[in-house]
PDB file of C-alpha atoms and ligand atoms in Angstrom:
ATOM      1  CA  UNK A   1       0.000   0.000   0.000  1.00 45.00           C
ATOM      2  CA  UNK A   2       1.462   3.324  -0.780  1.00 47.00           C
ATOM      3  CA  UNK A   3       2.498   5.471   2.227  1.00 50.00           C
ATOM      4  CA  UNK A   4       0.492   8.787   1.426  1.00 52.00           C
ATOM      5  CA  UNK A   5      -3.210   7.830   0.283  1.00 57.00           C
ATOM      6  CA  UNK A   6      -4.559  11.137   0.629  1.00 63.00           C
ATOM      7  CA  UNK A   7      -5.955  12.492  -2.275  1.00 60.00           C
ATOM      8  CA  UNK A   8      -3.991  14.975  -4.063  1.00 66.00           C
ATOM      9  CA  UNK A   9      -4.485  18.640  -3.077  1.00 66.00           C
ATOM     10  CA  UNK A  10      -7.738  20.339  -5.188  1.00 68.00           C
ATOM     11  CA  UNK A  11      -8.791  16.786  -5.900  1.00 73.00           C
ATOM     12  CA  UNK A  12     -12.566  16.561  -5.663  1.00 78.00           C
ATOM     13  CA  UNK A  13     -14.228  12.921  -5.803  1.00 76.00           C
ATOM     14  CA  UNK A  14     -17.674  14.440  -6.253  1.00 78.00           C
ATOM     15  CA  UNK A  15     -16.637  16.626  -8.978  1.00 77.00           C
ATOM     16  CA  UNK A  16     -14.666  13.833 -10.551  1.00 74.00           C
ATOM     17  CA  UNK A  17     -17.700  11.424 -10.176  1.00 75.00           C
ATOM     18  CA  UNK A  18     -19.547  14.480 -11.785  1.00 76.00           C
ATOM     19  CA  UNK A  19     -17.785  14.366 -14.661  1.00 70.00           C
ATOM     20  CA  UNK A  20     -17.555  10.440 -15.583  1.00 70.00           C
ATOM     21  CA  UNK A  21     -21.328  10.446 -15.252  1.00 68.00           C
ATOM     22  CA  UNK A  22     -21.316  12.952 -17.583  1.00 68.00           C
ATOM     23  CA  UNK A  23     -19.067  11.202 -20.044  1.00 63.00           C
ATOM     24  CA  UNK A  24     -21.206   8.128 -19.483  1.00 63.00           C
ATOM     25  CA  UNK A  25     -24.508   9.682 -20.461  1.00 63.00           C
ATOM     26  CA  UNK A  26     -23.480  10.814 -23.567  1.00 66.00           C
ATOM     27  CA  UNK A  27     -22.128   7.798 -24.895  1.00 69.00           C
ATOM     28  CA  UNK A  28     -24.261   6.533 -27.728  1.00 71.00           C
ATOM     29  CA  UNK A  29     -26.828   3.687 -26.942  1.00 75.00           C
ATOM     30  CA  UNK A  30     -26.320  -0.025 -26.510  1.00 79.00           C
ATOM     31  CA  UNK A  31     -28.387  -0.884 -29.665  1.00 77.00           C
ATOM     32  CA  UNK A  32     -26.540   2.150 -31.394  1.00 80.00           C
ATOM     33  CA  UNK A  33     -22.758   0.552 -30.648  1.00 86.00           C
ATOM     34  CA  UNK A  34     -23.596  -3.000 -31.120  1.00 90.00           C
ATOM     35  CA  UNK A  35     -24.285  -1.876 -34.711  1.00 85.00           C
ATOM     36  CA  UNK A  36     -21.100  -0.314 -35.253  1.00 87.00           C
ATOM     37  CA  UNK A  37     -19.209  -3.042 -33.800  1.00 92.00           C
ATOM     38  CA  UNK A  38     -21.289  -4.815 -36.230  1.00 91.00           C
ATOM     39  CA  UNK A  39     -20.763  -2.758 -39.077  1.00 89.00           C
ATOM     40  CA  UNK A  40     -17.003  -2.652 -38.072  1.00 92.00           C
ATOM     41  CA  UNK A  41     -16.514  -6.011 -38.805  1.00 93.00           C
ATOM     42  CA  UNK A  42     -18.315  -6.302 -41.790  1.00 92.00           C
ATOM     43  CA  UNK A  43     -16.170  -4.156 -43.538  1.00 91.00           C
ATOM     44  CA  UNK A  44     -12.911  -5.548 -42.035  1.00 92.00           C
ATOM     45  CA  UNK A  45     -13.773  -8.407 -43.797  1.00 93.00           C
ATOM     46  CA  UNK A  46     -14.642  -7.137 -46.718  1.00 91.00           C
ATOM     47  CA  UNK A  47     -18.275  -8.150 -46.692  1.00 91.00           C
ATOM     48  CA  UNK A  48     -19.598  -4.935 -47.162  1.00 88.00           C
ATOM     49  CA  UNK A  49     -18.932  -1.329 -48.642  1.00 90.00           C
ATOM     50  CA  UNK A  50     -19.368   1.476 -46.143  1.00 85.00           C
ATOM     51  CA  UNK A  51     -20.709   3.434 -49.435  1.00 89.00           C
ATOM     52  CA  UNK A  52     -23.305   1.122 -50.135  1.00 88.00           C
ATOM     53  CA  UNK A  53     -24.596   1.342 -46.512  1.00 84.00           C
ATOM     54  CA  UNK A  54     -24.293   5.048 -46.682  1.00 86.00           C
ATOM     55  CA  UNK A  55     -26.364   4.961 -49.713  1.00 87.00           C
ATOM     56  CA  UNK A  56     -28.899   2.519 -48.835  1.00 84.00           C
ATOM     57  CA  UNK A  57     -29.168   4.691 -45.279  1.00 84.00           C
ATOM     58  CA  UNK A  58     -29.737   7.645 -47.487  1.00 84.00           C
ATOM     59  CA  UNK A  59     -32.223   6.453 -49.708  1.00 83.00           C
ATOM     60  CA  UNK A  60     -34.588   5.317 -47.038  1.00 84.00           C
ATOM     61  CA  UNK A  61     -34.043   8.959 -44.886  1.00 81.00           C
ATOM     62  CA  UNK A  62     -34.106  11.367 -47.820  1.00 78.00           C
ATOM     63  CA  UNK A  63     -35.767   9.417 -50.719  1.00 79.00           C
ATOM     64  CA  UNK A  64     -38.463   7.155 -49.877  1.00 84.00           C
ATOM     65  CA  UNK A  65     -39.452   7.780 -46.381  1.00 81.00           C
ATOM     66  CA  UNK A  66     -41.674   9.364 -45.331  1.00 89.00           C
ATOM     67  CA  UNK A  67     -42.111  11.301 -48.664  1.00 92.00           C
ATOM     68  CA  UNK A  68     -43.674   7.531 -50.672  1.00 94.00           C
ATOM     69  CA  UNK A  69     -46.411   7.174 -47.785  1.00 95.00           C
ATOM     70  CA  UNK A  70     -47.448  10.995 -47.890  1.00 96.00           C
ATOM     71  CA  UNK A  71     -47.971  10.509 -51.754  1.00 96.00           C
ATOM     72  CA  UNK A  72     -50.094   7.778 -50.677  1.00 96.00           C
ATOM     73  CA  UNK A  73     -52.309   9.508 -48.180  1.00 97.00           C
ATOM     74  CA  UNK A  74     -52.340  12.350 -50.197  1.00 97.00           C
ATOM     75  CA  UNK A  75     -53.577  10.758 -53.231  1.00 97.00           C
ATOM     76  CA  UNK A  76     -56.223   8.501 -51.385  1.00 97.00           C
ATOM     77  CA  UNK A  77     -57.209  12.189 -49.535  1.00 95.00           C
ATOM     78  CA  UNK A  78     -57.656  13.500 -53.554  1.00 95.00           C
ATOM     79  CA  UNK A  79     -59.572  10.679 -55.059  1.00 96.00           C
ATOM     80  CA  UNK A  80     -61.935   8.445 -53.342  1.00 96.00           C
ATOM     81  CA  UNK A  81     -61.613   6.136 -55.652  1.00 98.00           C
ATOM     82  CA  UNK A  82     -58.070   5.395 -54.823  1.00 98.00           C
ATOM     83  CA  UNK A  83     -58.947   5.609 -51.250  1.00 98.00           C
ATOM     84  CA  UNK A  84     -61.299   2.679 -51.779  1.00 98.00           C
ATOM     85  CA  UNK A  85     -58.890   0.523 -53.808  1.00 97.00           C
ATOM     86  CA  UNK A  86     -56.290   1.358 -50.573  1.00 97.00           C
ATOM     87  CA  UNK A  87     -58.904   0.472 -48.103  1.00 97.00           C
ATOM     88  CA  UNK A  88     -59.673  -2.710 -49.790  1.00 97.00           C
ATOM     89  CA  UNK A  89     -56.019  -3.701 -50.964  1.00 94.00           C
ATOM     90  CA  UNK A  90     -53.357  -1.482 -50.258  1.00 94.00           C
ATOM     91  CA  UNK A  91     -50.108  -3.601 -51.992  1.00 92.00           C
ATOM     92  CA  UNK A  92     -52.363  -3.400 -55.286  1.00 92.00           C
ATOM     93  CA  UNK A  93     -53.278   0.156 -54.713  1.00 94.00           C
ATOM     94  CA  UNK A  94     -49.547   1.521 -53.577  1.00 93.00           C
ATOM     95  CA  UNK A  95     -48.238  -0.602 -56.574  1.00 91.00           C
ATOM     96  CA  UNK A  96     -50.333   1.734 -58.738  1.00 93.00           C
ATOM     97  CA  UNK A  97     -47.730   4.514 -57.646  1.00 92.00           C
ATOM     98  CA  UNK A  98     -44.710   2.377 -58.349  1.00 87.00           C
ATOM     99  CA  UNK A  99     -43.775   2.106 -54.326  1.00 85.00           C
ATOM    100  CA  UNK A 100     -44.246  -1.656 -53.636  1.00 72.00           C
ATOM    101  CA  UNK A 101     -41.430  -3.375 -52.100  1.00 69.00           C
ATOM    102  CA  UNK A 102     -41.088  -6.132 -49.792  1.00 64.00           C
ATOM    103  CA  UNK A 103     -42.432  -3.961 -46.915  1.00 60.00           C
ATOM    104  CA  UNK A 104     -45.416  -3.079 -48.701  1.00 63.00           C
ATOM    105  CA  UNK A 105     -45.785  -6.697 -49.678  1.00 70.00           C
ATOM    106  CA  UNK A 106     -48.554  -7.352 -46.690  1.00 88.00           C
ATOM    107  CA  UNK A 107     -49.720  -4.511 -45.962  1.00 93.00           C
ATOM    108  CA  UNK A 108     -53.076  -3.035 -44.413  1.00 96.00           C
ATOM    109  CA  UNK A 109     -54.225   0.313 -44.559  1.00 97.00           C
ATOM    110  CA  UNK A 110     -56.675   1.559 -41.410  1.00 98.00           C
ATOM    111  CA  UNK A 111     -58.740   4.873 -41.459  1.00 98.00           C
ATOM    112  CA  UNK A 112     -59.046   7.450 -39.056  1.00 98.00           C
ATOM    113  CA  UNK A 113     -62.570   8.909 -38.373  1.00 97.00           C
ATOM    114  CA  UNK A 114     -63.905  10.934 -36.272  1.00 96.00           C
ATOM    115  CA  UNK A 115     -64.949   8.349 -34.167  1.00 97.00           C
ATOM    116  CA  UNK A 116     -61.913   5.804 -34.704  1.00 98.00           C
ATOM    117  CA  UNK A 117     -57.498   6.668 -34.550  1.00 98.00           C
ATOM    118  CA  UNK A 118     -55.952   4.234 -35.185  1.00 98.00           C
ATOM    119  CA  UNK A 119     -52.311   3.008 -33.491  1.00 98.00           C
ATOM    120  CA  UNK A 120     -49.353   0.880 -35.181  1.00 98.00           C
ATOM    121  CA  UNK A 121     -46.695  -0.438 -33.047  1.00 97.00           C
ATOM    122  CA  UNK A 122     -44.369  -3.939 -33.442  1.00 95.00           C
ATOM    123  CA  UNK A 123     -44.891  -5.742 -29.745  1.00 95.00           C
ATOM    124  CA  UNK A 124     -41.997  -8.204 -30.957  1.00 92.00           C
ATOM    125  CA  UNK A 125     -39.830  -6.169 -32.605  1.00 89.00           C
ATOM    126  CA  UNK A 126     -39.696  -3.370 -34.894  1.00 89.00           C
ATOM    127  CA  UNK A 127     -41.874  -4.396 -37.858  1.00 92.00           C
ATOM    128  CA  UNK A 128     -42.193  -1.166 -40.572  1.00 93.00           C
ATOM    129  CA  UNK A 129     -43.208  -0.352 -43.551  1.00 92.00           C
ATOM    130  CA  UNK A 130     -40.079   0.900 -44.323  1.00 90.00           C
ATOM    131  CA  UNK A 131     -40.619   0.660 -48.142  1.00 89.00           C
ATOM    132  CA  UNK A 132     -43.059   3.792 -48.263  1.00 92.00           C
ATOM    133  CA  UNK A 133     -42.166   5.615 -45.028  1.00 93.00           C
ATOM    134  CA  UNK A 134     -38.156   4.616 -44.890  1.00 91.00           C
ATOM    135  CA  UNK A 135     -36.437   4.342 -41.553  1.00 90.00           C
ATOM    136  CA  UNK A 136     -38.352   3.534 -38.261  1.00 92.00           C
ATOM    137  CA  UNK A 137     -37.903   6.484 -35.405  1.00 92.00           C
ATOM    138  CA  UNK A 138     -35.876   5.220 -32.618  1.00 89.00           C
ATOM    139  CA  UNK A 139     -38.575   5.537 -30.420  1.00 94.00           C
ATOM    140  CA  UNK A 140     -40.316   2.868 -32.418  1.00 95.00           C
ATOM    141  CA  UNK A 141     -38.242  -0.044 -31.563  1.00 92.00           C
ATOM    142  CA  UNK A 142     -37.452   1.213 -27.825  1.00 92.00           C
ATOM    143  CA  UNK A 143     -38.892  -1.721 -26.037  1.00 92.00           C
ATOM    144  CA  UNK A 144     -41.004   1.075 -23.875  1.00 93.00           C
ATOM    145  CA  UNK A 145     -42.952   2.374 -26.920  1.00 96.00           C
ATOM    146  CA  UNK A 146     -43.312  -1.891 -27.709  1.00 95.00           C
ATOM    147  CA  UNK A 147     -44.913  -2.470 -24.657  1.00 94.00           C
ATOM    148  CA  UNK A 148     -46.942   0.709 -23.250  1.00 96.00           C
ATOM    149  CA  UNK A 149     -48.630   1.284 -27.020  1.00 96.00           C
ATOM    150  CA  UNK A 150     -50.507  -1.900 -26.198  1.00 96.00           C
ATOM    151  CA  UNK A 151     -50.978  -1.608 -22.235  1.00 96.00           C
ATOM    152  CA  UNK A 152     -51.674   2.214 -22.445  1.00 96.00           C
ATOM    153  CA  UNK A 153     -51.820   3.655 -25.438  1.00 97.00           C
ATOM    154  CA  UNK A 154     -54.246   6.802 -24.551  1.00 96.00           C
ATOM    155  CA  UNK A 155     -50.949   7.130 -22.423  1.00 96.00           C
ATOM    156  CA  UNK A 156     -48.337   6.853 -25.250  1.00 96.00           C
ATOM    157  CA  UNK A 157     -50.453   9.253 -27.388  1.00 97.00           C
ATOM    158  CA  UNK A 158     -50.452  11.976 -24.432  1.00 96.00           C
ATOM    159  CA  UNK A 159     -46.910  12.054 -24.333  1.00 95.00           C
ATOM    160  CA  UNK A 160     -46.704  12.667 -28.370  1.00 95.00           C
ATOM    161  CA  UNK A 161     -48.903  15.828 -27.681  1.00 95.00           C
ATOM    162  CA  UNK A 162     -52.153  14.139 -28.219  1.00 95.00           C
ATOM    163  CA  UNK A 163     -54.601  13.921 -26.069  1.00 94.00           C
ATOM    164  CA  UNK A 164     -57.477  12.196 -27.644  1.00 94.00           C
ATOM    165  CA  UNK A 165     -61.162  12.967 -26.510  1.00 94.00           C
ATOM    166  CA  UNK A 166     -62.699  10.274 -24.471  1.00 94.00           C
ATOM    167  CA  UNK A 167     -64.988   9.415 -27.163  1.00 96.00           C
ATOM    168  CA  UNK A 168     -62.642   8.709 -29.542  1.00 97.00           C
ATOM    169  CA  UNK A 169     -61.907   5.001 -29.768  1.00 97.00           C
ATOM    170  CA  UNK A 170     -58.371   3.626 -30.000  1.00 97.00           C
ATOM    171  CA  UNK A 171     -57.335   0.700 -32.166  1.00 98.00           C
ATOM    172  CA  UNK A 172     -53.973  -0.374 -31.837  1.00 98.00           C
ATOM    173  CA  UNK A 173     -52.430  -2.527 -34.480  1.00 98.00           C
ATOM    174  CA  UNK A 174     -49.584  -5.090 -33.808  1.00 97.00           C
ATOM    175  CA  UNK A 175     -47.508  -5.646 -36.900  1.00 95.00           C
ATOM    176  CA  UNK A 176     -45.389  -8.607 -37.811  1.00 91.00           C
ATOM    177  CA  UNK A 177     -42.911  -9.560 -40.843  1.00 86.00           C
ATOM    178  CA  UNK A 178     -45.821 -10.516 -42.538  1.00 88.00           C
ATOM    179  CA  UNK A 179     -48.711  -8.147 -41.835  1.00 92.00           C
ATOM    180  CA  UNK A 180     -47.569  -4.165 -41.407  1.00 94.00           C
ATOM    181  CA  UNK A 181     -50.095  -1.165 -41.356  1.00 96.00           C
ATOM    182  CA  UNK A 182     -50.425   2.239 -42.199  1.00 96.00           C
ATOM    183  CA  UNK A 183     -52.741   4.758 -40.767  1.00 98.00           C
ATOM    184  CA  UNK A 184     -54.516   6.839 -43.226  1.00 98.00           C
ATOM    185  CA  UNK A 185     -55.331  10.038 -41.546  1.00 97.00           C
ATOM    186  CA  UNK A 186     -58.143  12.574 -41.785  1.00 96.00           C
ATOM    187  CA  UNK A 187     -57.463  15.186 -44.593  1.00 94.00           C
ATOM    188  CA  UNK A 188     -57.978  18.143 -42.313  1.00 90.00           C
ATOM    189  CA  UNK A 189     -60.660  21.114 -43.214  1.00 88.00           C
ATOM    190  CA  UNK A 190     -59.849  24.250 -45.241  1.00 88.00           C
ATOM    191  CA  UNK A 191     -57.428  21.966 -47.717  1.00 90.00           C
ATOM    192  CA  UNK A 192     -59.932  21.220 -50.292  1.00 88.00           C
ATOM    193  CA  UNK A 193     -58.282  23.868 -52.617  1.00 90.00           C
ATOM    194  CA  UNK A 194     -54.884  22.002 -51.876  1.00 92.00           C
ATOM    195  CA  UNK A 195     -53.171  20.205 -54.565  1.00 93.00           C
ATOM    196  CA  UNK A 196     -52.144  16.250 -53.961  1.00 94.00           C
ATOM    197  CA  UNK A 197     -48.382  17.795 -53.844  1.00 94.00           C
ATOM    198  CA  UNK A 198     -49.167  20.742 -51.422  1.00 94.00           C
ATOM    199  CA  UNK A 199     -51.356  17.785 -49.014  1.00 94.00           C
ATOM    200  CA  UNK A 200     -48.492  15.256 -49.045  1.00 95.00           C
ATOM    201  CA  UNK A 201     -46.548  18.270 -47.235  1.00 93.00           C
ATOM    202  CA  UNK A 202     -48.582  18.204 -44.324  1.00 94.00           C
ATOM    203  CA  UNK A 203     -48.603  14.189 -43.792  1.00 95.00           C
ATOM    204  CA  UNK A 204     -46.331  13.830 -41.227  1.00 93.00           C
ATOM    205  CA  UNK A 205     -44.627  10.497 -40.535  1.00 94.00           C
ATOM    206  CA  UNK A 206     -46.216  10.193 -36.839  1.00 95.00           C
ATOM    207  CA  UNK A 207     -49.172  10.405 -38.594  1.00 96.00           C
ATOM    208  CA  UNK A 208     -48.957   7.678 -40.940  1.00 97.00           C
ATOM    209  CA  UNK A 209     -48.059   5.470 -37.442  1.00 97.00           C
ATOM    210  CA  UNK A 210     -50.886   7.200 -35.483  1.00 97.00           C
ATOM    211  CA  UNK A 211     -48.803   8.882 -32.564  1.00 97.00           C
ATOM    212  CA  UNK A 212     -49.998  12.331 -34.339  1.00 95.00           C
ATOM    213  CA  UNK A 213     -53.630  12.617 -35.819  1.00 95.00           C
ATOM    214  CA  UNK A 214     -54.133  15.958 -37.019  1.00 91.00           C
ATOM    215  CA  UNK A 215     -52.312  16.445 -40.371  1.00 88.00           C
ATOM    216  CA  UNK A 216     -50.200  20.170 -40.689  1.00 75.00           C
ATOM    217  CA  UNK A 217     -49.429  20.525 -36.794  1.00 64.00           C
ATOM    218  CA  UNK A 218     -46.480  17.800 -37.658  1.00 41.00           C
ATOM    219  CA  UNK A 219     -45.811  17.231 -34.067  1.00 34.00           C
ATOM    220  CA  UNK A 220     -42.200  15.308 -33.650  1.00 40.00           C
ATOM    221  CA  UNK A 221     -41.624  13.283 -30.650  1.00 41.00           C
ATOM    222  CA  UNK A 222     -37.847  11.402 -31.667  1.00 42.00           C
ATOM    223  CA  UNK A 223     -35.592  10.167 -29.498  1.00 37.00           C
TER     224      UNK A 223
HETATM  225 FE1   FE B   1     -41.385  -6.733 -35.689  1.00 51.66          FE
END
């Protein structure tokens, strides 16, 4: 044991165990590191291009999602006709725009009313339709979200800044690898001289997953 313990002088345990909580809580997540360590090794070995993963990442964020499922809701707002085909058979009907991918494969659409709003969540995992509304939000997969959507979703929805009159019924949706679902919100009054372009503006992503309900008040909740 060394002679002299004693701290050196101006040495402050509280401050230092100040600081290294700090550090601590702003190192990324778990999820967020295992991925890199992940992605690390992938590319050591040569399995993968760090390009190609930039692109693909890229693709979904910028080109596909959410802007492919606003189109969608936008369109279905414009013509009833579509709206119908989407109600009835959504692959067919999103096909009709070009978007259908795996994701969109098995896919339902549910409508919002005045009476109904409608709730999508993954209890298992973190089941998307990623093909027409691109990268899930982190708070998605977060195994909170997963469980409280289904327990407590009036709950869920009051921390996204909606607080839904009791006479509204809720109808959460569980989604698996082979059945996904996107909400089809209201189109909300004073658009009607909107074009389909100007109306897929206000569709917000939340919407489309039913943690937001009123389109053009895009209300973000990440993290
Ligand atoms: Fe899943």
């Amino acid at each position: 044991m060394a002679k002299d313990s004693k701290p050196a002088p101006g040495f402050d345990a509280g401050k230092v165990a100040e600081i290294h909580q700090h550090l601590h809580s702003h190192l990324p997540s778990e999820s967020a590191l295992r991925v890199k360590a992940l992605e690390t090794l992938l590319v050591d070995k040569g399995l993968v291009n760090p390009k190609t993963i930039d692109a693909w990442v890229e693709a979904y964020t910028e080109e596909i999602g959410p802007k492919r499922g606003a189109m969608v809701v936008a369109k279905a707002c414009c013509d009833p006709e579509y709206m119908a085909r989407l109600l009835r058979d959504a692959p067919a009907a999103i096909d009709e725009l070009g978007f259908l991918g795996k994701a969109t494969a098995h896919l339902k659409v549910v409508e919002n009313t005045d009476e109904v709003h409608n709730l999508v969540v993954c209890t298992l995992c973190s089941c998307y339709p990623f093909s027409i509304l691109g990268i899930a939000p982190p708070w998605y997969k977060a195994a909170a979200y997963r469980s409280r959507a289904v327990r407590d979703p009036r709950g869920v929805l009051a921390e996204f800044g909606l607080d839904l009159d009791v006479d509204i019924e809720v109808h959460v949706w569980d989604s698996t690898a082979e059945l996904r679902y996107l909400v089809l919100p209201q189109r909300p009054e004073g658009t009607e001289d909107l074009s389909e372009e100007e109306l897929a503006g206000l569709v917000s992503r939340n919407s489309m997953i039913g943690t937001d309900r009123e389109l053009g008040e895009n209300i973000e909740a990440d993290g």
